[in-house]
Amino acid sequence: REKDDRYKIRMPKLRVAQEYKDKRKSVVDVERNIFKFKKSSEEKSRKREKEEKFFRETFMYDKEINVINTATAECSVPSERRVDLPVTAGEQLDVIDVTEGHAVICRNSEGRYGYVLVEHLNFR
């Protein structure tokens, strides 16, 4: 045992101030959170572009998409067709266009588009 101890290299432990250690960890955590945020926002923007492309093809909508008004859904309504927008009670919707019937074209917070009956909406 004495021979092993003799050849063992002892490295002094460098002490780092606790404040500096905490600061260093927090900076690293913040940088990681920034990268995660960018990645998720890129995925969301791709999804929104895909939904907009589908909307333009399905509805044959060639105008510029402008929000006319915002409305809140009064009750939950499932969609029966692909062109109808499923709505939950209290959900905020952007009104994009008004049609000739009792429906308006809306966009929800996820970026999906579809028809919603005016009866189910509460305008401010």
PDB file of C-alpha atoms in Angstrom:
ATOM      1  CA  ARG A   1       0.000   0.000   0.000  1.00  0.00           C
ATOM      2  CA  GLU A   2       2.756   2.419   0.798  1.00  0.00           C
ATOM      3  CA  LYS A   3       4.203   2.021  -2.698  1.00  0.00           C
ATOM      4  CA  ASP A   4       0.831   2.834  -4.313  1.00  0.00           C
ATOM      5  CA  ASP A   5       0.458   5.953  -2.182  1.00  0.00           C
ATOM      6  CA  ARG A   6       3.919   7.134  -3.115  1.00  0.00           C
ATOM      7  CA  TYR A   7       3.221   7.102  -6.877  1.00  0.00           C
ATOM      8  CA  LYS A   8      -0.276   8.545  -6.589  1.00  0.00           C
ATOM      9  CA  ILE A   9      -0.468  12.116  -7.827  1.00  0.00           C
ATOM     10  CA  ARG A  10      -2.361  14.425  -5.556  1.00  0.00           C
ATOM     11  CA  MET A  11      -4.139  17.316  -7.223  1.00  0.00           C
ATOM     12  CA  PRO A  12      -5.115  20.268  -5.098  1.00  0.00           C
ATOM     13  CA  LYS A  13      -8.827  21.083  -5.160  1.00  0.00           C
ATOM     14  CA  LEU A  14      -9.499  24.541  -6.451  1.00  0.00           C
ATOM     15  CA  ARG A  15     -12.256  26.213  -4.542  1.00  0.00           C
ATOM     16  CA  VAL A  16     -14.720  28.288  -6.509  1.00  0.00           C
ATOM     17  CA  ALA A  17     -16.775  30.938  -4.792  1.00  0.00           C
ATOM     18  CA  GLN A  18     -20.406  29.848  -4.335  1.00  0.00           C
ATOM     19  CA  GLU A  19     -21.712  33.053  -5.952  1.00  0.00           C
ATOM     20  CA  TYR A  20     -19.662  32.497  -9.082  1.00  0.00           C
ATOM     21  CA  LYS A  21     -20.806  28.862  -9.280  1.00  0.00           C
ATOM     22  CA  ASP A  22     -24.476  29.852  -9.096  1.00  0.00           C
ATOM     23  CA  LYS A  23     -24.004  32.614 -11.647  1.00  0.00           C
ATOM     24  CA  ARG A  24     -22.294  30.271 -14.086  1.00  0.00           C
ATOM     25  CA  LYS A  25     -25.105  27.706 -13.826  1.00  0.00           C
ATOM     26  CA  SER A  26     -27.828  30.285 -14.338  1.00  0.00           C
ATOM     27  CA  VAL A  27     -26.184  31.651 -17.514  1.00  0.00           C
ATOM     28  CA  VAL A  28     -25.941  28.159 -18.976  1.00  0.00           C
ATOM     29  CA  ASP A  29     -29.595  27.435 -18.139  1.00  0.00           C
ATOM     30  CA  VAL A  30     -30.731  30.665 -19.775  1.00  0.00           C
ATOM     31  CA  GLU A  31     -28.799  29.902 -22.965  1.00  0.00           C
ATOM     32  CA  ARG A  32     -30.368  26.463 -23.151  1.00  0.00           C
ATOM     33  CA  ASN A  33     -33.856  27.882 -22.679  1.00  0.00           C
ATOM     34  CA  ILE A  34     -33.283  30.363 -25.504  1.00  0.00           C
ATOM     35  CA  PHE A  35     -32.365  27.582 -27.916  1.00  0.00           C
ATOM     36  CA  LYS A  36     -35.433  25.551 -26.939  1.00  0.00           C
ATOM     37  CA  PHE A  37     -37.661  28.575 -27.473  1.00  0.00           C
ATOM     38  CA  LYS A  38     -36.278  29.225 -30.955  1.00  0.00           C
ATOM     39  CA  LYS A  39     -36.806  25.627 -31.958  1.00  0.00           C
ATOM     40  CA  SER A  40     -40.418  25.536 -30.809  1.00  0.00           C
ATOM     41  CA  SER A  41     -41.221  28.882 -32.444  1.00  0.00           C
ATOM     42  CA  GLU A  42     -39.794  27.610 -35.745  1.00  0.00           C
ATOM     43  CA  GLU A  43     -42.012  24.533 -35.527  1.00  0.00           C
ATOM     44  CA  LYS A  44     -45.034  26.709 -34.761  1.00  0.00           C
ATOM     45  CA  SER A  45     -44.325  29.001 -37.696  1.00  0.00           C
ATOM     46  CA  ARG A  46     -44.007  26.003 -40.035  1.00  0.00           C
ATOM     47  CA  LYS A  47     -47.304  24.639 -38.736  1.00  0.00           C
ATOM     48  CA  ARG A  48     -48.987  28.033 -39.216  1.00  0.00           C
ATOM     49  CA  GLU A  49     -47.674  28.249 -42.791  1.00  0.00           C
ATOM     50  CA  LYS A  50     -48.991  24.758 -43.505  1.00  0.00           C
ATOM     51  CA  GLU A  51     -52.426  25.644 -42.068  1.00  0.00           C
ATOM     52  CA  GLU A  52     -52.520  28.874 -44.078  1.00  0.00           C
ATOM     53  CA  LYS A  53     -51.630  27.027 -47.277  1.00  0.00           C
ATOM     54  CA  PHE A  54     -54.378  24.464 -46.612  1.00  0.00           C
ATOM     55  CA  PHE A  55     -56.834  27.300 -45.879  1.00  0.00           C
ATOM     56  CA  ARG A  56     -56.035  29.108 -49.125  1.00  0.00           C
ATOM     57  CA  GLU A  57     -56.413  25.927 -51.181  1.00  0.00           C
ATOM     58  CA  THR A  58     -59.617  24.740 -49.490  1.00  0.00           C
ATOM     59  CA  PHE A  59     -61.422  28.079 -49.358  1.00  0.00           C
ATOM     60  CA  MET A  60     -59.910  29.389 -52.612  1.00  0.00           C
ATOM     61  CA  TYR A  61     -58.934  32.507 -50.656  1.00  0.00           C
ATOM     62  CA  ASP A  62     -56.582  34.754 -52.596  1.00  0.00           C
ATOM     63  CA  LYS A  63     -57.002  37.987 -50.585  1.00  0.00           C
ATOM     64  CA  GLU A  64     -54.584  39.169 -47.939  1.00  0.00           C
ATOM     65  CA  ILE A  65     -55.391  37.743 -44.500  1.00  0.00           C
ATOM     66  CA  ASN A  66     -56.408  40.610 -42.212  1.00  0.00           C
ATOM     67  CA  VAL A  67     -58.040  40.354 -38.810  1.00  0.00           C
ATOM     68  CA  ILE A  68     -61.322  42.270 -38.948  1.00  0.00           C
ATOM     69  CA  ASN A  69     -62.401  41.658 -35.362  1.00  0.00           C
ATOM     70  CA  THR A  70     -61.831  39.363 -32.394  1.00  0.00           C
ATOM     71  CA  ALA A  71     -64.590  37.272 -30.884  1.00  0.00           C
ATOM     72  CA  THR A  72     -65.047  34.882 -27.993  1.00  0.00           C
ATOM     73  CA  ALA A  73     -66.806  31.555 -28.409  1.00  0.00           C
ATOM     74  CA  GLU A  74     -69.917  31.288 -26.222  1.00  0.00           C
ATOM     75  CA  CYS A  75     -70.208  27.500 -26.336  1.00  0.00           C
ATOM     76  CA  SER A  76     -68.249  24.461 -27.472  1.00  0.00           C
ATOM     77  CA  VAL A  77     -69.043  23.258 -30.980  1.00  0.00           C
ATOM     78  CA  PRO A  78     -67.400  20.231 -32.631  1.00  0.00           C
ATOM     79  CA  SER A  79     -66.725  20.402 -36.357  1.00  0.00           C
ATOM     80  CA  GLU A  80     -68.840  18.264 -38.643  1.00  0.00           C
ATOM     81  CA  ARG A  81     -66.879  19.062 -41.795  1.00  0.00           C
ATOM     82  CA  ARG A  82     -63.196  19.799 -42.396  1.00  0.00           C
ATOM     83  CA  VAL A  83     -64.006  23.399 -43.334  1.00  0.00           C
ATOM     84  CA  ASP A  84     -65.731  24.017 -39.980  1.00  0.00           C
ATOM     85  CA  LEU A  85     -63.568  25.163 -37.103  1.00  0.00           C
ATOM     86  CA  PRO A  86     -64.023  23.215 -33.839  1.00  0.00           C
ATOM     87  CA  VAL A  87     -64.523  25.718 -31.025  1.00  0.00           C
ATOM     88  CA  THR A  88     -64.368  25.459 -27.231  1.00  0.00           C
ATOM     89  CA  ALA A  89     -66.241  27.785 -24.876  1.00  0.00           C
ATOM     90  CA  GLY A  90     -64.284  30.926 -24.012  1.00  0.00           C
ATOM     91  CA  GLU A  91     -61.785  30.521 -26.845  1.00  0.00           C
ATOM     92  CA  GLN A  92     -60.492  33.700 -28.518  1.00  0.00           C
ATOM     93  CA  LEU A  93     -60.935  33.760 -32.304  1.00  0.00           C
ATOM     94  CA  ASP A  94     -59.728  36.190 -34.964  1.00  0.00           C
ATOM     95  CA  VAL A  95     -62.415  36.985 -37.531  1.00  0.00           C
ATOM     96  CA  ILE A  96     -60.789  36.979 -40.968  1.00  0.00           C
ATOM     97  CA  ASP A  97     -63.693  37.368 -43.381  1.00  0.00           C
ATOM     98  CA  VAL A  98     -67.477  37.657 -43.408  1.00  0.00           C
ATOM     99  CA  THR A  99     -69.487  35.384 -45.706  1.00  0.00           C
ATOM    100  CA  GLU A 100     -72.962  35.881 -47.143  1.00  0.00           C
ATOM    101  CA  GLY A 101     -74.607  33.336 -44.817  1.00  0.00           C
ATOM    102  CA  HIS A 102     -74.637  33.119 -41.021  1.00  0.00           C
ATOM    103  CA  ALA A 103     -71.006  32.046 -40.822  1.00  0.00           C
ATOM    104  CA  VAL A 104     -67.700  33.893 -40.626  1.00  0.00           C
ATOM    105  CA  ILE A 105     -64.190  32.661 -41.375  1.00  0.00           C
ATOM    106  CA  CYS A 106     -62.147  32.570 -38.171  1.00  0.00           C
ATOM    107  CA  ARG A 107     -58.666  31.628 -37.014  1.00  0.00           C
ATOM    108  CA  ASN A 108     -57.974  30.121 -33.586  1.00  0.00           C
ATOM    109  CA  SER A 109     -54.860  30.443 -31.419  1.00  0.00           C
ATOM    110  CA  GLU A 110     -53.315  27.315 -32.995  1.00  0.00           C
ATOM    111  CA  GLY A 111     -53.509  28.901 -36.450  1.00  0.00           C
ATOM    112  CA  ARG A 112     -56.349  26.753 -37.820  1.00  0.00           C
ATOM    113  CA  TYR A 113     -58.951  28.364 -40.050  1.00  0.00           C
ATOM    114  CA  GLY A 114     -62.593  27.517 -40.622  1.00  0.00           C
ATOM    115  CA  TYR A 115     -66.218  28.563 -40.643  1.00  0.00           C
ATOM    116  CA  VAL A 116     -67.930  29.419 -37.355  1.00  0.00           C
ATOM    117  CA  LEU A 117     -71.581  30.366 -37.037  1.00  0.00           C
ATOM    118  CA  VAL A 118     -72.200  33.895 -35.790  1.00  0.00           C
ATOM    119  CA  GLU A 119     -74.683  32.491 -33.248  1.00  0.00           C
ATOM    120  CA  HIS A 120     -71.826  30.848 -31.355  1.00  0.00           C
ATOM    121  CA  LEU A 121     -69.678  33.988 -31.130  1.00  0.00           C
ATOM    122  CA  ASN A 122     -69.701  36.943 -28.772  1.00  0.00           C
ATOM    123  CA  PHE A 123     -68.237  40.109 -30.300  1.00  0.00           C
ATOM    124  CA  ARG A 124     -66.800  42.799 -28.050  1.00  0.00           C
TER     125      ARG A 124
END
